[in-house]
mmCIF file of C-alpha atoms in Angstrom:
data_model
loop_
_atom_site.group_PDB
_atom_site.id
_atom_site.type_symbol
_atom_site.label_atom_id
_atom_site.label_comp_id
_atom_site.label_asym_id
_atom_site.label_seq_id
_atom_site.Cartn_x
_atom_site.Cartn_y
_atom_site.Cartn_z
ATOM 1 C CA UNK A 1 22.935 11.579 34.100
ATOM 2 C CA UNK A 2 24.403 14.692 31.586
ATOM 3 C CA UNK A 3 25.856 12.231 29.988
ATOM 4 C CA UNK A 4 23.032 10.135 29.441
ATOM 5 C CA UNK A 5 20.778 12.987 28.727
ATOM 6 C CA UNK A 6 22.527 14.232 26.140
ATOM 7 C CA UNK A 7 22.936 11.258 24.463
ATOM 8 C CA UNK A 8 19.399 10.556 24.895
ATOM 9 C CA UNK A 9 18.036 14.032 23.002
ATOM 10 C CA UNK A 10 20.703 13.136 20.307
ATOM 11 C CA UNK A 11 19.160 9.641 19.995
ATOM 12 C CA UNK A 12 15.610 11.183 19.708
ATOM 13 C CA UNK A 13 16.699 14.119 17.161
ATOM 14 C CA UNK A 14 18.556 11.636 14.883
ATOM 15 C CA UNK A 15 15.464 9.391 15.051
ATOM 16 C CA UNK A 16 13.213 12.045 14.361
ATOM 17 C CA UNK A 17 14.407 13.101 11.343
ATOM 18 C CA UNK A 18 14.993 9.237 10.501
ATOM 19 C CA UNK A 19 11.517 8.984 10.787
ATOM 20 C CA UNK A 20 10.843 11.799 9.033
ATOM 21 C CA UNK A 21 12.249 10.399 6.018
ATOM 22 C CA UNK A 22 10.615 6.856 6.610
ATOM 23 C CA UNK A 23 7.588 8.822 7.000
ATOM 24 C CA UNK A 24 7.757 10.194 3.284
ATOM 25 C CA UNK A 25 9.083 7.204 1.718
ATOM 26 C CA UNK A 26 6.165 5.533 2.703
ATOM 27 C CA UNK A 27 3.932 7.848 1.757
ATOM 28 C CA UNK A 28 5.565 7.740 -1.627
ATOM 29 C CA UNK A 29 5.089 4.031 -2.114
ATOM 30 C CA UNK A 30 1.375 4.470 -0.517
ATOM 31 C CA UNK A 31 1.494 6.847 -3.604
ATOM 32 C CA UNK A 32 2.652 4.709 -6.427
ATOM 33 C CA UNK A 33 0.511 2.051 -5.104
ATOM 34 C CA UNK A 34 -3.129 4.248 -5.083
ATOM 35 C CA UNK A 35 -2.339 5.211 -8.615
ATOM 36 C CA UNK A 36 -1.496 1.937 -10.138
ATOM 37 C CA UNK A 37 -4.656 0.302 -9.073
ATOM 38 C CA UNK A 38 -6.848 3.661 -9.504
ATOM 39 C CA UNK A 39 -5.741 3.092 -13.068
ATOM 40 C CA UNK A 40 -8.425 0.189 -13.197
ATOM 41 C CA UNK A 41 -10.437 0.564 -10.532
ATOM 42 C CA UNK A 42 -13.284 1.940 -12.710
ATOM 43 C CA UNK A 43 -16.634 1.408 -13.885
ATOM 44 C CA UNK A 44 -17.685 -1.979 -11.950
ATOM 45 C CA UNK A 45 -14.189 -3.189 -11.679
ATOM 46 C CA UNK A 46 -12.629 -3.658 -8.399
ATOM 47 C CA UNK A 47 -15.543 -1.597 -6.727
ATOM 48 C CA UNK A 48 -16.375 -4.022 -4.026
ATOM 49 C CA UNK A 49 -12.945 -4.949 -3.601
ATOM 50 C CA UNK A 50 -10.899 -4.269 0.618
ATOM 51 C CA UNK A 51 -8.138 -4.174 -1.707
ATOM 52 C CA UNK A 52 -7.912 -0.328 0.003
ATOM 53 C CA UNK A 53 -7.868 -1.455 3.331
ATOM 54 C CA UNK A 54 -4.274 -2.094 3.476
ATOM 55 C CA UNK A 55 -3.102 1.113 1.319
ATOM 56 C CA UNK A 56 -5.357 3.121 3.991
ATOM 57 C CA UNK A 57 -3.597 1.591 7.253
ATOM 58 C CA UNK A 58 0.129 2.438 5.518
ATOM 59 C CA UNK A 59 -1.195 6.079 4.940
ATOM 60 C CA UNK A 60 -2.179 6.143 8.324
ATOM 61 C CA UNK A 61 1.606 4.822 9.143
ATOM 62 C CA UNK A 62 3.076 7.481 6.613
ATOM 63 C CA UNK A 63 1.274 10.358 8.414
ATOM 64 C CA UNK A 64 2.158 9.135 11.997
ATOM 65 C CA UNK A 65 5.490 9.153 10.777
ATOM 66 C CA UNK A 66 5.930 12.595 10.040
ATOM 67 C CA UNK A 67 3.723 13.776 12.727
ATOM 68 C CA UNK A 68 6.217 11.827 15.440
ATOM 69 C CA UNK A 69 9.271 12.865 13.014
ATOM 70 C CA UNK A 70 7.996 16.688 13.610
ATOM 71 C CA UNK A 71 7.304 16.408 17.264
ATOM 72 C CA UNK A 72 10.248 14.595 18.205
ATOM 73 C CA UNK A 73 12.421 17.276 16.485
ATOM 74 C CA UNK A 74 10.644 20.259 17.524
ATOM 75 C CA UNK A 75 10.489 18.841 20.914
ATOM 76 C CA UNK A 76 14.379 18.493 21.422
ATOM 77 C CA UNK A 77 15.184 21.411 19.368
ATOM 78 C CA UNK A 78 12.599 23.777 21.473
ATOM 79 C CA UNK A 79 13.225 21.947 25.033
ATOM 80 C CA UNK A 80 8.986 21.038 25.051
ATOM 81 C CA UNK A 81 8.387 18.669 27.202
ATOM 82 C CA UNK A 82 4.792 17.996 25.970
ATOM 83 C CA UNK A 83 6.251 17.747 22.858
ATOM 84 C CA UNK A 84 8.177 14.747 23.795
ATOM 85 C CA UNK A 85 5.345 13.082 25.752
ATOM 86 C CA UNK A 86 3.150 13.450 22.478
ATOM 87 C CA UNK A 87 6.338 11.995 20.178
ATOM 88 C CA UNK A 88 5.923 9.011 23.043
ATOM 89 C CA UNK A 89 2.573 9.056 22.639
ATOM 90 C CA UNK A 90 2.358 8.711 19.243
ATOM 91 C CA UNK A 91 4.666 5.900 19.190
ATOM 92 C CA UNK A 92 2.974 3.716 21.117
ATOM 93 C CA UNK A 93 0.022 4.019 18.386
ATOM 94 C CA UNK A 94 2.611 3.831 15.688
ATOM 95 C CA UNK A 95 3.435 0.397 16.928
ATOM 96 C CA UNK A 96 0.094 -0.443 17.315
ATOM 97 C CA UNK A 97 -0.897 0.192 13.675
ATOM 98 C CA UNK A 98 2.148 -1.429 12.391
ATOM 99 C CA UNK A 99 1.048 -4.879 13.835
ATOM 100 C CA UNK A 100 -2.681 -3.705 12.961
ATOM 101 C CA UNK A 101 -0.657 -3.272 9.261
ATOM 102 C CA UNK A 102 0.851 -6.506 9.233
ATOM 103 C CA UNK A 103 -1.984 -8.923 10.287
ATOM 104 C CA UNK A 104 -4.038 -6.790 7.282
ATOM 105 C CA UNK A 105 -1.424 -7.747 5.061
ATOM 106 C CA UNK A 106 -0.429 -10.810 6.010
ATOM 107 C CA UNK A 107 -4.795 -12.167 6.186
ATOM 108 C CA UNK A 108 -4.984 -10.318 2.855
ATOM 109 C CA UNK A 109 -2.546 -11.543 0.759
ATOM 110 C CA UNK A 110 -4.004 -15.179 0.540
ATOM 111 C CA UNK A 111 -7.548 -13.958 -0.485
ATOM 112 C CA UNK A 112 -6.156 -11.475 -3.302
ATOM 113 C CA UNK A 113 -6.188 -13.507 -6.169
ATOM 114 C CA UNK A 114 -9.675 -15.328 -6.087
ATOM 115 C CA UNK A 115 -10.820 -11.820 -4.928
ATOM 116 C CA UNK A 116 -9.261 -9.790 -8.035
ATOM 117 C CA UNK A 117 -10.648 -13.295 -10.328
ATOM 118 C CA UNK A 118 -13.863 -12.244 -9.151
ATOM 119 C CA UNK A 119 -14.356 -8.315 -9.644
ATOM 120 C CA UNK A 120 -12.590 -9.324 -13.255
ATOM 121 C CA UNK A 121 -15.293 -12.179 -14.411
ATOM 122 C CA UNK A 122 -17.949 -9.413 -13.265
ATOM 123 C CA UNK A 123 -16.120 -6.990 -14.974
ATOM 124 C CA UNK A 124 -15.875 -8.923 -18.478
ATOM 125 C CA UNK A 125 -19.530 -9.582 -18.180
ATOM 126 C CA UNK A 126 -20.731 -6.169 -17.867
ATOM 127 C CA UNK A 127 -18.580 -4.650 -19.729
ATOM 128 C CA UNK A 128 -18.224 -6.998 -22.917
ATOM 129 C CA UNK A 129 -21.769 -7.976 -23.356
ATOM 130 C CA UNK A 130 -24.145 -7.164 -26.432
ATOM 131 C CA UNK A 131 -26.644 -5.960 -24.782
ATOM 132 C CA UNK A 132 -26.040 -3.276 -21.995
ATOM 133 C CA UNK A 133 -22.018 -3.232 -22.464
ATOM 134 C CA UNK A 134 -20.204 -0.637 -19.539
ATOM 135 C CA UNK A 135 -17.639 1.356 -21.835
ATOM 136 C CA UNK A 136 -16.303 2.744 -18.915
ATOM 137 C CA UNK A 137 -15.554 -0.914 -17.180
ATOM 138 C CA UNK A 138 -14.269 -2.312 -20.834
ATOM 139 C CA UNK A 139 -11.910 0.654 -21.065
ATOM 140 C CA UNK A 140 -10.515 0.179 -17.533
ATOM 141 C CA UNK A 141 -10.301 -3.751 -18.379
ATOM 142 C CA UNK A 142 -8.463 -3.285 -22.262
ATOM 143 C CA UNK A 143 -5.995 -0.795 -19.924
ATOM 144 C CA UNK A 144 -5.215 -3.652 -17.406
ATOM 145 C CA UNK A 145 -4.775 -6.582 -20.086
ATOM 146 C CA UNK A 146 -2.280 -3.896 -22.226
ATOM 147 C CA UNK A 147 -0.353 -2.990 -19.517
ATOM 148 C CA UNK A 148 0.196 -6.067 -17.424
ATOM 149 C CA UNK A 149 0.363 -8.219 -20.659
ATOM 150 C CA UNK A 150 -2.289 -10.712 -19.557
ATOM 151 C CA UNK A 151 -5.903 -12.070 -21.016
ATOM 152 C CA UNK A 152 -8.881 -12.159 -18.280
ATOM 153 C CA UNK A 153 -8.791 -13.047 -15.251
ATOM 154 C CA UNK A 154 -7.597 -16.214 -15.661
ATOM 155 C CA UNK A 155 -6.796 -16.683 -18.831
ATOM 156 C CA UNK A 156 -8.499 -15.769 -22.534
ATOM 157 C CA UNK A 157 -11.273 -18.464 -21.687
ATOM 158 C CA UNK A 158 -13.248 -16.603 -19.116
ATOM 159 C CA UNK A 159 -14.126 -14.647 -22.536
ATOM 160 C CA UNK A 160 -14.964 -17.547 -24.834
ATOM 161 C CA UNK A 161 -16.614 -19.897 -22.003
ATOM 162 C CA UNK A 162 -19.726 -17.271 -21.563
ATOM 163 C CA UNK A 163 -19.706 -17.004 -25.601
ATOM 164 C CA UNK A 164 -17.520 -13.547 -25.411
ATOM 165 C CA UNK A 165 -15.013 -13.206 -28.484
ATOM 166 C CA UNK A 166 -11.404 -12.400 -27.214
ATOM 167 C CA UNK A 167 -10.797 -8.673 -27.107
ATOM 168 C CA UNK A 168 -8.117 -6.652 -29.195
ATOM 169 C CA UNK A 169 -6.655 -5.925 -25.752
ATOM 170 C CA UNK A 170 -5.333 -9.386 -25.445
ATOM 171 C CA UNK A 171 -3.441 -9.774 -28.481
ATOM 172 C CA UNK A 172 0.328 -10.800 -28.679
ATOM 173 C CA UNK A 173 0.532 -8.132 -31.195
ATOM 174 C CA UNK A 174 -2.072 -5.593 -32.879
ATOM 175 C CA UNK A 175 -0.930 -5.382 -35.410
ATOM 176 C CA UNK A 176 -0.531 -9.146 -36.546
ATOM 177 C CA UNK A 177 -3.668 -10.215 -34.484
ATOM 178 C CA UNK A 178 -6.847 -11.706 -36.199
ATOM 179 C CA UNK A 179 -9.753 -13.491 -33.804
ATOM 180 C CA UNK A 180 -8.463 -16.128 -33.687
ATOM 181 C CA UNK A 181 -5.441 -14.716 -32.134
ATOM 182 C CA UNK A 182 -2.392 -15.046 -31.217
ATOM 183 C CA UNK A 183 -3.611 -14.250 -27.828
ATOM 184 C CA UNK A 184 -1.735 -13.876 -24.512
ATOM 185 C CA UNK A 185 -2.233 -16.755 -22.315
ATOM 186 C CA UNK A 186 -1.629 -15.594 -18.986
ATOM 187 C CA UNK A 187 -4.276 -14.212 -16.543
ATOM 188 C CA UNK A 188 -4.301 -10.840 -15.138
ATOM 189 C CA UNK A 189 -5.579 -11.638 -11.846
ATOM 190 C CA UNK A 190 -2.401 -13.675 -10.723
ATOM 191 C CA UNK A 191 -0.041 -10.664 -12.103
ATOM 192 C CA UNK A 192 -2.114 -7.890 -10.201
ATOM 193 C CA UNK A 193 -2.016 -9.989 -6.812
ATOM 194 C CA UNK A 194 1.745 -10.085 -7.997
ATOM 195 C CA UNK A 195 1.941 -6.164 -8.136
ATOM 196 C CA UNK A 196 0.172 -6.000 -4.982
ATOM 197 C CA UNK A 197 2.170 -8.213 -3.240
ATOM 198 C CA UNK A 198 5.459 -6.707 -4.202
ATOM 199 C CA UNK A 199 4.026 -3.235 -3.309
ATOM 200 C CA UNK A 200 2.755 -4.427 0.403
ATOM 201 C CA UNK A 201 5.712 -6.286 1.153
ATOM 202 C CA UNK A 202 7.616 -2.977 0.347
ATOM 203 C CA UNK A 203 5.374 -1.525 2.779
ATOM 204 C CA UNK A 204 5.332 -4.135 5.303
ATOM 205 C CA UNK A 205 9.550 -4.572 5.143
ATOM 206 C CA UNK A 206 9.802 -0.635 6.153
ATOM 207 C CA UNK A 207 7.710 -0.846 8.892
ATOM 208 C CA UNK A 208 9.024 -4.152 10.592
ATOM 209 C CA UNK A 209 12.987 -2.986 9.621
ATOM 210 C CA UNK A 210 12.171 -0.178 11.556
ATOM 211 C CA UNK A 211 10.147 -1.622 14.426
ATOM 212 C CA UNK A 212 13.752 -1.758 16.741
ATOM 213 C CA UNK A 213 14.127 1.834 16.011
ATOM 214 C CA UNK A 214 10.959 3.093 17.503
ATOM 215 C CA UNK A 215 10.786 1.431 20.996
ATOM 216 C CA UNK A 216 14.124 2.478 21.271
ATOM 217 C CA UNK A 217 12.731 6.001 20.599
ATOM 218 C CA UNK A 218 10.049 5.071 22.814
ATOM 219 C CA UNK A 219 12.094 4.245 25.730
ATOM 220 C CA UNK A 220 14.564 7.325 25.294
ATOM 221 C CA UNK A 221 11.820 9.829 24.845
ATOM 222 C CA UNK A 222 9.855 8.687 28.241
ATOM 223 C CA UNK A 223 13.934 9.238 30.214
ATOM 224 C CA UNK A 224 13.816 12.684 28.367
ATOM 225 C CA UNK A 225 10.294 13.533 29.808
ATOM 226 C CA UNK A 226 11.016 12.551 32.998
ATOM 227 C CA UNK A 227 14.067 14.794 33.434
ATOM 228 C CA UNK A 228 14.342 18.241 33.867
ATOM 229 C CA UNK A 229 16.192 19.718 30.312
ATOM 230 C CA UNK A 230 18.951 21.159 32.866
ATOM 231 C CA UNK A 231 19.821 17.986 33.960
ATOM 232 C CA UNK A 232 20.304 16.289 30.196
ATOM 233 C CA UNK A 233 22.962 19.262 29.233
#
């Protein structure tokens, strides 16, 4: 059993550090992700969207991470049994939210566009009308169609079909752009589910790829528990 015990704490220290590192990865593309769509989630744009529900569940994931990173370590390194029981403990709910995490992203991913269409119309209406216009929403919208290159939510005609004239923020060029264009022709709605996408499968990929790793933690750090420390030596 020394034998097997002391492979077993190695196991769980080099996982816990491993995890550790997974944990802040994560929370780094979590990162990148909130502050890309913060960008344009202003005024009355994107407001109503569960676009957030997914980001929230992988910070969740990010902060288990370390938490079962620091236990797992401290545990082994200190001889705490209790800490091992909670680095168990807080696997089991790691796994949990990891499938909770994938059936979010997975449901999600196929409502995305005609959700993101939607907030975008709304957006163009309130924010580009002569009336009442929402500066705030028309800034966050001319910052979406500059940076992702795209015109609307589908395309330029969600402007011109409710009488709208085209925006600045969808020209080709500034510079060489009139009203009557040239205009970009591709929607922004499409290329933000796009950006989404890439980011959540990002997300998803770390947590599956490491999905072996964890019940193998799991199942080591329930033998270490249920020894005493002299007997893992």
């Amino acid at each position: 059993m020394g034998v097997v015990g002391g492979c077993a704490k190695a196991l769980i220290g080099t996982l816990a550090v491993l995890f550790f590192i997974i944990g802040v990865g994560l929370l780094a593309v979590i990162g990148i992700i909130t502050v890309e769509f913060r960008a344009y989630a202003t005024g009355d744009l994107f407001k109503d969207l569960y676009l957030w529900a997914p980001v929230g569940t992988g910070f969740a994931v990010g902060l288990l991470l370390l938490a079962c990173g620091t236990l797992g370590l401290a545990g082994i390194c200190c001889e705490k049994r209790g800490m091992i029981k909670a680095f168990a403990s807080l696997m089991v709910v790691l796994v949990l939210l990891e499938i909770a995490a994938g059936v979010i992203i997975y449901v999600y991913r196929e409502d995305l566009d005609s959700e993101v269409q939607s907030s975008i119309l709304t957006g163009i209406r309130r924010a580009y009308n002569t009336t009442n216009p929402s500066t705030v929403t028309r800034d966050a919208l001319n910052k979406l169609q500059e940076n992702l290159k795209c015109c609307g939510g589908n395309n330029l005609t969600d402007f011109t079909s409710v009488g709208l004239n085209v925006p600045a923020a969808c020209c080709v060029d500034k510079n060489s752009c009139t009203s009557g264009g040239p205009f970009r022709t591709s929607g922004c709605s499409a290329k933000l589910a796009d950006l989404y996408n890439d980011y959540a499968t990002i997300t998803f990929g770390i947590a599956v790829g490491f999905a072996v790793l964890q019940i193998i933690a799991l199942i080591y750090s329930c033998v270490v528990s249920c020894r005493d420390w002299d007997e893992l030596v």
